[in-house]
mmCIF file of C-alpha atoms in Angstrom:
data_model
loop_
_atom_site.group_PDB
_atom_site.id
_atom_site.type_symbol
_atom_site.label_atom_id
_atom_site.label_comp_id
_atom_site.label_asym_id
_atom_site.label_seq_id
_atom_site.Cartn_x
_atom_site.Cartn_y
_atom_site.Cartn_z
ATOM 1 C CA UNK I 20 -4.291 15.721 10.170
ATOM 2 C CA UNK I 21 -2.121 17.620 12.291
ATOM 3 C CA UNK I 22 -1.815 21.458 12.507
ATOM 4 C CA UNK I 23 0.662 24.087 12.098
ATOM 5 C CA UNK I 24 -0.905 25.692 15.224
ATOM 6 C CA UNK I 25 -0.312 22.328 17.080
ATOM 7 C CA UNK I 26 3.120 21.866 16.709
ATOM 8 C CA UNK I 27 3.622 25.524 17.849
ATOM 9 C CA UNK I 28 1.530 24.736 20.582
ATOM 10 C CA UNK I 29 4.508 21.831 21.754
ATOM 11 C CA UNK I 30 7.324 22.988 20.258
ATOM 12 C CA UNK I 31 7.509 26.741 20.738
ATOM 13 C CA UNK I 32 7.137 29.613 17.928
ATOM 14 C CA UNK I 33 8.749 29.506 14.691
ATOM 15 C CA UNK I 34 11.221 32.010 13.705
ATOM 16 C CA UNK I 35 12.490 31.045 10.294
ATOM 17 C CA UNK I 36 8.960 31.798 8.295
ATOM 18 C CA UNK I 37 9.855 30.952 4.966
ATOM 19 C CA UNK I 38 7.281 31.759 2.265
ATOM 20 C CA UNK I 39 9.152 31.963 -0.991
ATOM 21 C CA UNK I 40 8.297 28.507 -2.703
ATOM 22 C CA UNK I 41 11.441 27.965 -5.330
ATOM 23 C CA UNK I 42 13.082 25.779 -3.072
ATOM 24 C CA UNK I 43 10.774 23.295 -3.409
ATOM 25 C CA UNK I 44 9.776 23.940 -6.658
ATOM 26 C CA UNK I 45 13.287 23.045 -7.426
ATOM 27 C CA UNK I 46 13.499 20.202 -4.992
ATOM 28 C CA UNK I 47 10.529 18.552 -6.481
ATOM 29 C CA UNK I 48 11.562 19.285 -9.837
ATOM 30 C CA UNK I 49 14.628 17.087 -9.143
ATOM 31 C CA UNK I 50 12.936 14.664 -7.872
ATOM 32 C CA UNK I 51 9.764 14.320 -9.637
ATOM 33 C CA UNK I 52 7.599 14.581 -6.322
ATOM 34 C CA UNK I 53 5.406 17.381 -4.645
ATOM 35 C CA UNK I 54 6.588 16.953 -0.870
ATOM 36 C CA UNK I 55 3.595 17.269 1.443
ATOM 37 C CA UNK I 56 2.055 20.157 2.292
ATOM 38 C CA UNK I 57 1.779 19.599 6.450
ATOM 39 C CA UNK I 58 6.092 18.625 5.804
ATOM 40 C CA UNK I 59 6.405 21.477 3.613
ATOM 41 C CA UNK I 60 4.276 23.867 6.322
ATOM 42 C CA UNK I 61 6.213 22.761 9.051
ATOM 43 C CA UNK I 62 9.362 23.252 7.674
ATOM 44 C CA UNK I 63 8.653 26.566 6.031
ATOM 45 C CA UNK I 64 8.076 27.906 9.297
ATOM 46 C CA UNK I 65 10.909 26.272 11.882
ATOM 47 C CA UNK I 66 13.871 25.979 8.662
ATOM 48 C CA UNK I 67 16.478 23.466 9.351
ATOM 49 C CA UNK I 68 16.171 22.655 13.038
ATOM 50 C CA UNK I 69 17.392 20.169 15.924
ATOM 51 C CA UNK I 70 14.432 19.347 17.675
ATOM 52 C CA UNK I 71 15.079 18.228 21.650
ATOM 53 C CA UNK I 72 19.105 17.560 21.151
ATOM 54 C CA UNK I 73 17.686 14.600 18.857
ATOM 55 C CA UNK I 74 15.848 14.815 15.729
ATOM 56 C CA UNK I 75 17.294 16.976 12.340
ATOM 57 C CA UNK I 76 14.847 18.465 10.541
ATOM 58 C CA UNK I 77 16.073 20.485 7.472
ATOM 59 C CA UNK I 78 14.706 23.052 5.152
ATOM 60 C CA UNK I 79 15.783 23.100 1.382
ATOM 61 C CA UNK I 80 16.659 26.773 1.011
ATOM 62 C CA UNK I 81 20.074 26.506 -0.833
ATOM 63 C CA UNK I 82 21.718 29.392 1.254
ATOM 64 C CA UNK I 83 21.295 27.166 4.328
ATOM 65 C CA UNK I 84 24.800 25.057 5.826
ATOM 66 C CA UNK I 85 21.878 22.259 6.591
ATOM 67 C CA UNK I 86 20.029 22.332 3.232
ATOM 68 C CA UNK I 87 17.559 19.462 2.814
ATOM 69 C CA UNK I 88 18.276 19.030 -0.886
ATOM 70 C CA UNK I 89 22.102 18.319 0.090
ATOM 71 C CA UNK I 90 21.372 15.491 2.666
ATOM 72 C CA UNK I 91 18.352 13.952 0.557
ATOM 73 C CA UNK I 92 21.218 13.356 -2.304
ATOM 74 C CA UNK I 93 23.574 12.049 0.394
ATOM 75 C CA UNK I 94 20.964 9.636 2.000
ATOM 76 C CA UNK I 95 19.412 8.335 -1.291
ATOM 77 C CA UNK I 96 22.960 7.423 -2.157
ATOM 78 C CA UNK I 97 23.568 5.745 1.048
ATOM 79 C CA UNK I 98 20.070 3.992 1.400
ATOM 80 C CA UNK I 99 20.338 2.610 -2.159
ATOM 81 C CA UNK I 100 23.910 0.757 -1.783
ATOM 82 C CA UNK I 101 22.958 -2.928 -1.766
ATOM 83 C CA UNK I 102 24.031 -2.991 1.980
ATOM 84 C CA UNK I 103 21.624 -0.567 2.762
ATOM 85 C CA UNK I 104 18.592 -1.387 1.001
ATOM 86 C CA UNK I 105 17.976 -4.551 2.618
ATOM 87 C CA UNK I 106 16.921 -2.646 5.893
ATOM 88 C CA UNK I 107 14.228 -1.029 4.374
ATOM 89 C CA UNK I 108 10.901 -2.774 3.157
ATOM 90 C CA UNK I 109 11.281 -0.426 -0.098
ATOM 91 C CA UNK I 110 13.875 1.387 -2.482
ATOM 92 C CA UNK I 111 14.676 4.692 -1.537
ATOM 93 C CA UNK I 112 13.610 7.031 -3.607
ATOM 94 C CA UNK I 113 10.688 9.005 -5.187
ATOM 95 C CA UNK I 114 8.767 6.492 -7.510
ATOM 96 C CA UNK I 115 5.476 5.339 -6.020
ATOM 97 C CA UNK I 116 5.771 3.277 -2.608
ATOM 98 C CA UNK I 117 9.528 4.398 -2.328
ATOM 99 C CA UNK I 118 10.734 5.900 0.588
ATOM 100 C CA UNK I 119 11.915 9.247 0.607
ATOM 101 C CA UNK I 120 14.422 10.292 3.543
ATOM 102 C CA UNK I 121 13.927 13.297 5.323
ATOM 103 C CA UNK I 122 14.819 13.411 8.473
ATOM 104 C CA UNK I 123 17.319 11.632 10.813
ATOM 105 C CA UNK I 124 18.213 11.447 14.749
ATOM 106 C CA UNK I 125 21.258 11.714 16.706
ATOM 107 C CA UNK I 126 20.040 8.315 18.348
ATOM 108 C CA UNK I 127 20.364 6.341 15.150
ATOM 109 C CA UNK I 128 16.785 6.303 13.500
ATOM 110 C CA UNK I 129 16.205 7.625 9.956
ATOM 111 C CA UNK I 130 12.762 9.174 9.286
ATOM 112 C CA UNK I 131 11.107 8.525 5.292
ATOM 113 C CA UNK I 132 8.377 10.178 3.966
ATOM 114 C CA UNK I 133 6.439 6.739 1.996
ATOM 115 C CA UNK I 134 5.228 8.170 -1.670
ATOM 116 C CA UNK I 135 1.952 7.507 -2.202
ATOM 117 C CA UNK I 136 0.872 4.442 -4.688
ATOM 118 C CA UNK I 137 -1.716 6.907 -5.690
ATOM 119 C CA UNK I 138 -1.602 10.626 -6.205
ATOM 120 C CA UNK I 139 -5.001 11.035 -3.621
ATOM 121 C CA UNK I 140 -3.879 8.412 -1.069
ATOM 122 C CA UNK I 141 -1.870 9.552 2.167
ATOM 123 C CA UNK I 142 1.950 10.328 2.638
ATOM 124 C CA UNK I 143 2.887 7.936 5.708
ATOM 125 C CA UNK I 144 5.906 7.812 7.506
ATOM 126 C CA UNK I 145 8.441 5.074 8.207
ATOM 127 C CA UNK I 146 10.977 5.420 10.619
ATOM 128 C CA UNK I 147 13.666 2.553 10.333
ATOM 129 C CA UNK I 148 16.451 1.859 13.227
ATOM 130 C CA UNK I 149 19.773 2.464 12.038
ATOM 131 C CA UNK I 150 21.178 0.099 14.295
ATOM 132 C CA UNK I 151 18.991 -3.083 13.949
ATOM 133 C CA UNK I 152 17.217 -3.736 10.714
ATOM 134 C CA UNK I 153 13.737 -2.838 12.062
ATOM 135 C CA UNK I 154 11.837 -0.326 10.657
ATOM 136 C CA UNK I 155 8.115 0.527 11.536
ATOM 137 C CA UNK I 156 5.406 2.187 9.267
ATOM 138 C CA UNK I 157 3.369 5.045 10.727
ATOM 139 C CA UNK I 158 -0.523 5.138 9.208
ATOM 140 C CA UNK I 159 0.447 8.990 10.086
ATOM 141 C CA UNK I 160 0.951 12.022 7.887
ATOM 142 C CA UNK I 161 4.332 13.528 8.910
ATOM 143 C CA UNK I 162 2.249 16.384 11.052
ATOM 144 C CA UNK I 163 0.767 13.565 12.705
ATOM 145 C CA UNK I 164 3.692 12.022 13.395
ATOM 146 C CA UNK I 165 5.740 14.836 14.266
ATOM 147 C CA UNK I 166 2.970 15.948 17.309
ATOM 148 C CA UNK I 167 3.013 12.268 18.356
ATOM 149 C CA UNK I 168 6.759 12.485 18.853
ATOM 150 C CA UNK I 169 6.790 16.065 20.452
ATOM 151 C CA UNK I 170 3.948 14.022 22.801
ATOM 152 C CA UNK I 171 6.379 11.928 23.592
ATOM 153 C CA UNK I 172 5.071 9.025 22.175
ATOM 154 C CA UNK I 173 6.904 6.142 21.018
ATOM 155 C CA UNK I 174 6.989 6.653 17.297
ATOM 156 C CA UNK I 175 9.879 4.500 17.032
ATOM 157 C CA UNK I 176 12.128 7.984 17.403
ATOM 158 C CA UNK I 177 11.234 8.695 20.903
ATOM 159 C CA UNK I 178 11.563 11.839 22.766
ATOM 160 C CA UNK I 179 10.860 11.190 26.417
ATOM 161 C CA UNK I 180 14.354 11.163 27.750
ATOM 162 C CA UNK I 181 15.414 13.851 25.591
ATOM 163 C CA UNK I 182 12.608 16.259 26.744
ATOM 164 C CA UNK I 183 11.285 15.270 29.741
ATOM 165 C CA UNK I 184 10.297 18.777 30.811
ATOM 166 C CA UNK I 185 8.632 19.761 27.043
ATOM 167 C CA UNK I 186 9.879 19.768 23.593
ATOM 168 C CA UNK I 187 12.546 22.291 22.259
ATOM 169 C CA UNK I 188 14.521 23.364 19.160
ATOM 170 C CA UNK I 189 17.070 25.198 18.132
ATOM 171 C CA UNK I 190 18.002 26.591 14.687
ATOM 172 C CA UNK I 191 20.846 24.683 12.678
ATOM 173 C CA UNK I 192 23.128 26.911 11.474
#
């Protein structure tokens, strides 16, 4: 599994360092899930972020303009009209093998956190192309997957031509 320490490594150092855990108390509350701790980790630490003019990662501090509560409600909504869900290999949502949305790109790619079938079995990832109906299915946790994208891999988001010198964020205001 990938590492806090990693991503800093790539991306540069934090500066939101969030360590009071109500948000996500609250945010799991709501939706009956524990996020994962590496997507949890990583957020704490950058907040809600643009990563290399591309990819929107948000925290769920209510306080914040880009609050990851607010576009979670948004994007189940959106995902689950019937001209939506048939570009995704499973509902969106929180129950078990659902698809939970948590992250989206500027180029047109929507990133899902996969709830495990089993409380012990792995969070993947599955990042689906907003403008084709193919979607792919990372064996990755989301630390995983976010240190193959700040590689530059292709990870179906891909960050080569956004970041060809090294990755970069910026806060979101």
């Amino acid at each position: 599994m990938g590492t806090l320490s990693e991503v800093e490594a790539l991306l540069g150092e934090p500066r939101f360092n969030w360590s009071d855990p109500a948000p996500w108390v609250e945010l799991g509350r709501e939706f009956g899930i524990e996020f994962p701790a590496d997507f949890r980790e990583i957020v704490n630490a950058y907040g809600s972020i643009k990563i290399n003019e591309q990819l929107y990662l948000e925290h769920p501090a209510g306080h914040l303009l880009h609050s990851l509560g607010e576009t979670i409600r948004g994007d189940l909504e959106m995902w689950r009209e019937e001209d939506m869900a048939e570009f995704l290999p499973s509902p969106a949502g929180a129950a078990p093998g659902e698809l939970m949305p948590v992250a989206s790109a500027t180029t047109g790619e929507w990133v899902f956190l996969r709830v495990p079938d089993q409380p012990a079995s792995p969070w993947r990832v599955l990042a689906q192309e907003f403008d084709s109906p193919a979607w792919t299915l990372h064996e990755l946790t989301f630390s995983e997957w976010l240190l193959a994208y700040l590689r530059g891999e292709d990870v179906t988001v891909c960050s080569r031509n956004f970041a060809p010198d090294r990755p970069f964020y910026e806060p979101l205001p």
